[in-house]
Amino acid sequence: MEIATSQGYRWLHRFSVFTAGATLFLIFAGAMVSSTGSGLAVPDWPLSYGMLFPPMVGGIFYEHGHRMVAAFVGILTTVLAVWLWRREERRWLRNLGVAALAAVVLQGLLGGLTVLYLLPTWISVSHACLAQAFFCLTVGIALFTSAGWQAAAEPMPETGGAPLKWLAAAGTAVVFVQLVLGALMRHTESGLAIPDFPLSFGRLIPPFSELTVDATDPFPISIETFRARVAIHFAHRAWAVVVSGFLVWTAYRVLRMHRNRPELTRPSVVLFALLLVQLTLGALVIWTGKAVSITTLHVVVGAMALAASLVLTLRVWRICGAAKPGGVSV
């Protein structure tokens, strides 16, 4: 596609990469809000204490700072959507830009509802999950506008076993499910419901029927709530095993059978490295009692792993599609 080699289109790609990077920083800012417990530091919306720029002290710094970053990302997404609509020849990619714009608007509304309704779990979790989906949209746009994506792709033969394109797609799906469980764990205060690691109350599986609450706790909860939190926390840990299995299997398949395809091996290596970092951070979250920096990095690295898995999946499907008539025209 000749337009991809033009200077103006290269700038469109660079801008889309910048937008994706800004979105990752927005996820970091949002994670800082939840990690520091600053979600209601500013009780009104869309203004902050009736002002555009309140004093940036205490939790206000994190909450209002998050809003400012979100507004900046919203502006970037608007520019990107308009730029794509005016410059991009592929209609589906123009529509993807519109979808990203709709997602960022909905994300802003969910953020406002989270504050106005005093952090209801389902809205807070939806807000967190949509943030990851929106990040995927920006990463996809950045990939689709790259010159490498639009270059002719050499078909990739399969040599037995489950097709790599389905394996990679399943890996991306299980990573997203893990991020959903992580959001549910954060917003139900289940992060330390199981206080030890790698065991759970000294066992492989928590002894749910034996769990009791501390009667001396100044903020007591019911035994049902406590057990529900333990179940959510344990589900997050158990699903991490599933995620690890899929990502290790995918990376192994790529590195073993397609080591001469750097467009596949690079994201595979990055994804495997991020998996190791993420597992380490997950353990440190428990061992440090949810230290703010560790907990925030755990969220950010999770988003990066999702992005790396998505890039790998899209590239695999792109190469597999090259063997079909018209497959390289996207």
Coordinates of C-alpha atoms in Angstrom, one line a residue:
M1 CA 0.0 0.0 0.0
E2 CA 1.8 3.1 -1.3
I3 CA 0.2 5.5 1.2
A4 CA 2.1 3.7 4.1
T5 CA 5.4 4.9 2.8
S6 CA 4.4 8.6 2.6
Q7 CA 5.8 11.0 5.2
G8 CA 2.3 12.0 6.3
Y9 CA 1.2 8.4 6.9
R10 CA 4.4 7.7 8.9
W11 CA 3.4 10.5 11.2
L12 CA -0.1 9.0 11.6
H13 CA 1.6 5.8 12.7
R14 CA 3.8 7.6 15.1
F15 CA 0.9 9.5 16.6
S16 CA -1.1 6.2 17.0
V17 CA 1.9 4.7 18.8
F18 CA 2.1 7.8 21.1
T19 CA -1.7 7.5 21.8
A20 CA -1.2 3.8 22.8
G21 CA 1.7 4.8 25.1
A22 CA -0.4 7.6 26.6
T23 CA -3.2 5.0 27.2
L24 CA -0.8 2.7 29.0
F25 CA 0.2 5.7 31.2
L26 CA -3.5 6.3 31.8
I27 CA -3.8 2.7 33.1
F28 CA -0.9 3.4 35.4
A29 CA -2.6 6.6 36.7
G30 CA -5.8 4.7 37.3
A31 CA -4.0 1.9 39.1
M32 CA -2.4 4.5 41.3
V33 CA -5.9 5.7 42.3
S34 CA -7.0 2.3 43.3
S35 CA -3.7 1.3 44.9
T36 CA -3.7 4.4 47.1
G37 CA -7.4 4.2 47.9
S38 CA -8.0 7.7 46.3
G39 CA -11.1 6.8 44.4
L40 CA -13.3 9.2 46.4
A41 CA -10.7 11.8 47.2
V42 CA -12.6 14.0 44.8
P43 CA -16.4 13.5 45.5
D44 CA -17.8 15.4 42.5
W45 CA -17.6 15.0 38.7
P46 CA -16.9 16.3 36.1
L47 CA -15.4 19.1 38.2
S48 CA -13.2 18.6 41.2
Y49 CA -14.5 20.4 44.3
G50 CA -16.3 22.6 41.8
M51 CA -13.0 23.6 40.2
L52 CA -11.0 22.6 37.0
F53 CA -7.8 22.6 39.0
P54 CA -8.1 21.9 42.7
P55 CA -5.1 21.9 45.1
M56 CA -3.1 18.8 44.2
V57 CA -2.6 17.4 47.7
G58 CA -3.1 14.0 49.2
G59 CA -5.5 11.7 47.3
I60 CA -6.6 14.6 45.1
F61 CA -3.3 14.4 43.3
Y62 CA -4.0 10.8 42.2
E63 CA -7.7 11.2 41.5
H64 CA -7.6 14.5 39.7
G65 CA -4.3 13.7 38.0
H66 CA -6.0 10.6 36.7
R67 CA -8.8 12.7 35.3
M68 CA -6.3 15.1 33.6
V69 CA -4.5 12.2 32.0
A70 CA -7.9 10.8 30.8
A71 CA -8.8 14.1 29.3
F72 CA -5.5 14.2 27.4
V73 CA -6.0 10.7 26.1
G74 CA -9.5 11.6 25.1
I75 CA -8.1 14.5 23.0
L76 CA -5.5 12.3 21.4
T77 CA -8.1 9.7 20.5
T78 CA -10.3 12.3 18.9
V79 CA -7.4 13.6 16.8
L80 CA -6.5 10.0 15.9
A81 CA -10.1 9.1 14.9
V82 CA -10.3 12.3 12.7
W83 CA -6.9 11.7 11.2
L84 CA -7.7 8.1 10.3
W85 CA -11.0 9.1 8.8
R86 CA -9.3 11.7 6.5
R87 CA -6.2 9.8 5.7
E88 CA -6.8 6.1 5.9
E89 CA -8.1 4.2 2.8
R90 CA -9.1 1.0 4.7
R91 CA -12.7 1.6 5.9
W92 CA -12.5 -1.0 8.6
L93 CA -9.6 0.8 10.1
R94 CA -11.4 4.2 10.0
N95 CA -14.3 2.5 11.8
L96 CA -11.8 1.1 14.4
G97 CA -10.8 4.7 15.1
V98 CA -14.4 5.7 15.6
A99 CA -14.8 2.7 17.9
A100 CA -11.8 3.8 20.0
L101 CA -13.3 7.3 20.3
A102 CA -16.7 5.8 21.4
A103 CA -14.8 3.6 23.9
V104 CA -12.9 6.5 25.5
V105 CA -16.1 8.5 25.8
L106 CA -17.9 5.6 27.5
Q107 CA -14.8 5.1 29.7
G108 CA -15.1 8.8 30.9
L109 CA -18.8 8.3 31.7
L110 CA -18.1 5.2 33.6
G111 CA -15.4 7.0 35.5
G112 CA -17.8 9.7 36.4
L113 CA -20.5 7.2 37.5
T114 CA -17.9 5.5 39.7
V115 CA -17.5 8.6 41.7
L116 CA -21.1 9.8 41.7
Y117 CA -22.4 6.4 42.9
L118 CA -19.6 6.0 45.5
L119 CA -17.5 3.2 43.8
P120 CA -20.1 0.5 43.1
T121 CA -18.3 -2.7 42.3
W122 CA -19.8 -3.5 39.0
I123 CA -19.2 0.0 37.6
S124 CA -15.6 0.1 38.9
V125 CA -14.9 -3.3 37.4
S126 CA -16.5 -2.3 34.1
H127 CA -14.4 0.8 34.1
A128 CA -11.2 -1.2 34.6
C129 CA -12.1 -3.8 32.0
L130 CA -13.0 -1.2 29.4
A131 CA -9.7 0.5 30.0
Q132 CA -7.9 -2.7 28.9
A133 CA -10.2 -3.1 25.9
F134 CA -9.6 0.5 24.9
F135 CA -5.8 0.0 25.3
C136 CA -6.1 -3.0 22.9
L137 CA -7.9 -0.8 20.4
T138 CA -5.1 1.8 20.4
V139 CA -2.4 -1.0 20.2
G140 CA -4.2 -2.5 17.3
I141 CA -4.5 0.8 15.5
A142 CA -0.7 1.4 16.0
L143 CA 0.0 -2.0 14.6
F144 CA -2.3 -1.7 11.6
T145 CA -0.9 1.7 10.6
S146 CA 2.7 0.4 10.6
A147 CA 4.5 -0.2 7.3
G148 CA 5.4 -3.7 8.4
W149 CA 1.8 -4.7 8.7
Q150 CA 1.0 -3.5 5.2
A151 CA 3.9 -5.2 3.6
A152 CA 3.3 -8.4 1.8
A153 CA 3.3 -11.3 4.3
E154 CA 4.9 -14.6 3.5
P155 CA 2.5 -17.5 4.3
M156 CA 3.3 -19.5 7.4
P157 CA 2.9 -23.3 7.2
E158 CA 1.7 -25.2 10.2
T159 CA 3.5 -28.4 11.1
G160 CA 0.9 -30.3 13.2
G161 CA -0.7 -29.7 16.5
A162 CA -3.3 -27.0 17.3
P163 CA -3.1 -24.2 14.7
L164 CA -1.0 -21.4 16.1
K165 CA -3.5 -18.7 15.3
W166 CA -6.1 -20.3 17.5
L167 CA -3.6 -20.9 20.3
A168 CA -2.4 -17.3 20.2
A169 CA -6.0 -16.0 20.2
A170 CA -6.9 -18.3 23.2
G171 CA -3.8 -16.9 25.0
T172 CA -5.0 -13.4 24.5
A173 CA -8.5 -14.3 25.7
V174 CA -7.2 -16.0 28.9
V175 CA -5.0 -13.0 29.7
F176 CA -8.0 -10.7 29.4
V177 CA -10.1 -12.9 31.7
Q178 CA -7.2 -12.7 34.2
L179 CA -7.3 -8.9 34.1
V180 CA -11.0 -9.1 34.7
L181 CA -10.5 -11.3 37.7
G182 CA -7.8 -8.9 38.9
A183 CA -10.1 -5.9 38.6
L184 CA -12.8 -7.8 40.5
M185 CA -10.2 -8.6 43.2
R186 CA -9.1 -5.0 43.5
H187 CA -12.6 -3.6 43.7
T188 CA -13.9 -6.1 46.1
E189 CA -11.0 -5.6 48.5
S190 CA -9.9 -9.2 48.0
G191 CA -6.2 -8.4 47.4
L192 CA -5.1 -9.8 50.7
A193 CA -8.0 -12.1 51.4
I194 CA -5.4 -14.9 51.2
P195 CA -2.4 -13.6 53.2
D196 CA 0.2 -16.2 52.2
F197 CA 1.9 -17.2 48.9
P198 CA 2.4 -19.6 47.1
L199 CA 0.1 -21.6 49.5
S200 CA -3.3 -20.4 50.5
F201 CA -3.8 -20.5 54.3
G202 CA -1.0 -23.1 54.2
R203 CA -2.7 -25.4 51.7
L204 CA -3.0 -25.8 48.0
I205 CA -6.7 -25.0 48.1
P206 CA -8.1 -22.7 50.7
P207 CA -10.1 -24.5 53.5
F208 CA -13.3 -22.6 52.7
S209 CA -15.5 -24.4 55.3
E210 CA -12.9 -23.7 58.1
L211 CA -12.5 -19.9 57.4
T212 CA -13.5 -17.5 60.2
V213 CA -13.4 -13.8 60.6
D214 CA -11.4 -11.9 63.2
A215 CA -13.9 -10.7 65.8
T216 CA -11.5 -8.0 67.0
D217 CA -11.3 -6.4 63.5
P218 CA -12.4 -2.7 63.8
F219 CA -14.2 -3.1 60.5
P220 CA -15.7 -6.5 60.7
I221 CA -17.3 -8.2 57.7
S222 CA -19.6 -11.2 57.5
I223 CA -18.2 -14.7 57.0
E224 CA -20.0 -14.9 53.7
T225 CA -18.3 -11.8 52.4
F226 CA -14.9 -13.0 53.6
R227 CA -15.3 -16.4 51.9
A228 CA -16.4 -14.7 48.7
R229 CA -13.3 -12.5 48.8
V230 CA -11.1 -15.6 49.3
A231 CA -12.9 -17.3 46.4
I232 CA -12.2 -14.3 44.1
H233 CA -8.6 -14.1 45.2
F234 CA -8.0 -17.8 44.7
A235 CA -9.7 -17.7 41.3
H236 CA -7.2 -15.1 40.3
R237 CA -4.3 -17.3 41.4
A238 CA -5.7 -20.4 39.8
W239 CA -6.4 -18.7 36.5
A240 CA -2.8 -17.4 36.5
V241 CA -1.7 -21.1 36.1
V242 CA -4.0 -21.3 33.0
V243 CA -2.5 -18.1 31.6
S244 CA 1.0 -19.3 32.2
G245 CA 0.3 -22.6 30.4
F246 CA -1.2 -20.9 27.4
L247 CA 1.6 -18.3 27.1
V248 CA 4.4 -20.7 27.6
W249 CA 2.9 -23.1 25.1
T250 CA 2.5 -20.4 22.5
A251 CA 6.0 -19.0 23.0
Y252 CA 7.4 -22.5 22.7
R253 CA 5.5 -23.2 19.5
V254 CA 6.7 -19.9 17.9
L255 CA 10.3 -20.3 19.0
R256 CA 10.5 -23.9 18.0
M257 CA 8.8 -23.8 14.6
H258 CA 9.1 -20.2 13.4
R259 CA 12.4 -19.0 14.9
N260 CA 13.2 -17.3 11.5
R261 CA 10.2 -15.0 11.8
P262 CA 11.3 -12.1 14.0
E263 CA 7.9 -10.5 13.7
L264 CA 6.7 -13.5 15.7
T265 CA 9.6 -14.3 17.9
R266 CA 10.1 -10.8 19.3
P267 CA 6.6 -10.5 20.8
S268 CA 6.8 -14.1 22.0
V269 CA 10.0 -13.4 23.9
V270 CA 8.6 -10.1 25.3
L271 CA 5.4 -11.9 26.3
F272 CA 7.4 -14.7 28.1
A273 CA 9.5 -12.1 29.9
L274 CA 6.4 -10.1 31.0
L275 CA 4.8 -13.3 32.3
L276 CA 7.8 -13.9 34.5
V277 CA 7.8 -10.3 35.8
Q278 CA 4.0 -10.5 36.4
L279 CA 4.2 -13.7 38.4
T280 CA 7.0 -12.2 40.5
L281 CA 5.0 -9.0 41.1
G282 CA 1.9 -11.0 42.0
A283 CA 3.9 -12.8 44.7
L284 CA 5.4 -9.4 45.9
V285 CA 1.9 -7.9 46.2
I286 CA 1.2 -10.5 48.9
W287 CA 4.6 -10.5 50.6
T288 CA 4.7 -6.6 50.8
G289 CA 1.1 -6.3 52.0
K290 CA 0.0 -4.6 48.7
A291 CA 2.7 -2.0 48.5
V292 CA 1.5 0.8 46.3
S293 CA 4.3 0.7 43.8
I294 CA 4.2 -3.1 43.5
T295 CA 0.4 -3.3 43.2
T296 CA 0.4 -0.5 40.5
L297 CA 3.2 -2.2 38.5
H298 CA 1.2 -5.5 38.7
V299 CA -1.7 -3.8 36.9
V300 CA 0.5 -2.1 34.3
V301 CA 2.6 -5.2 33.4
G302 CA -0.7 -7.1 33.1
A303 CA -1.8 -4.6 30.5
M304 CA 1.5 -4.8 28.7
A305 CA 1.2 -8.6 28.6
L306 CA -2.2 -8.3 27.1
A307 CA -0.9 -5.9 24.4
A308 CA 2.1 -8.2 23.6
S309 CA -0.3 -11.2 23.3
L310 CA -2.6 -9.2 21.1
V311 CA 0.2 -8.1 18.8
L312 CA 1.4 -11.7 18.5
T313 CA -2.1 -12.9 17.7
L314 CA -2.8 -10.3 15.1
R315 CA 0.6 -11.0 13.4
V316 CA 0.0 -14.7 13.4
W317 CA -3.5 -14.3 11.9
R318 CA -2.1 -11.8 9.3
I319 CA 0.6 -14.3 8.2
C320 CA -1.9 -17.2 8.1
G321 CA -4.3 -15.0 6.0
A322 CA -1.5 -14.4 3.5
A323 CA -2.1 -17.9 2.2
K324 CA -5.7 -17.1 1.3
P325 CA -6.8 -15.1 -1.8
G326 CA -6.9 -11.4 -0.8
G327 CA -5.4 -12.1 2.5
V328 CA -2.7 -9.5 2.3
S329 CA -5.0 -6.6 1.5
V330 CA -6.0 -5.7 5.0

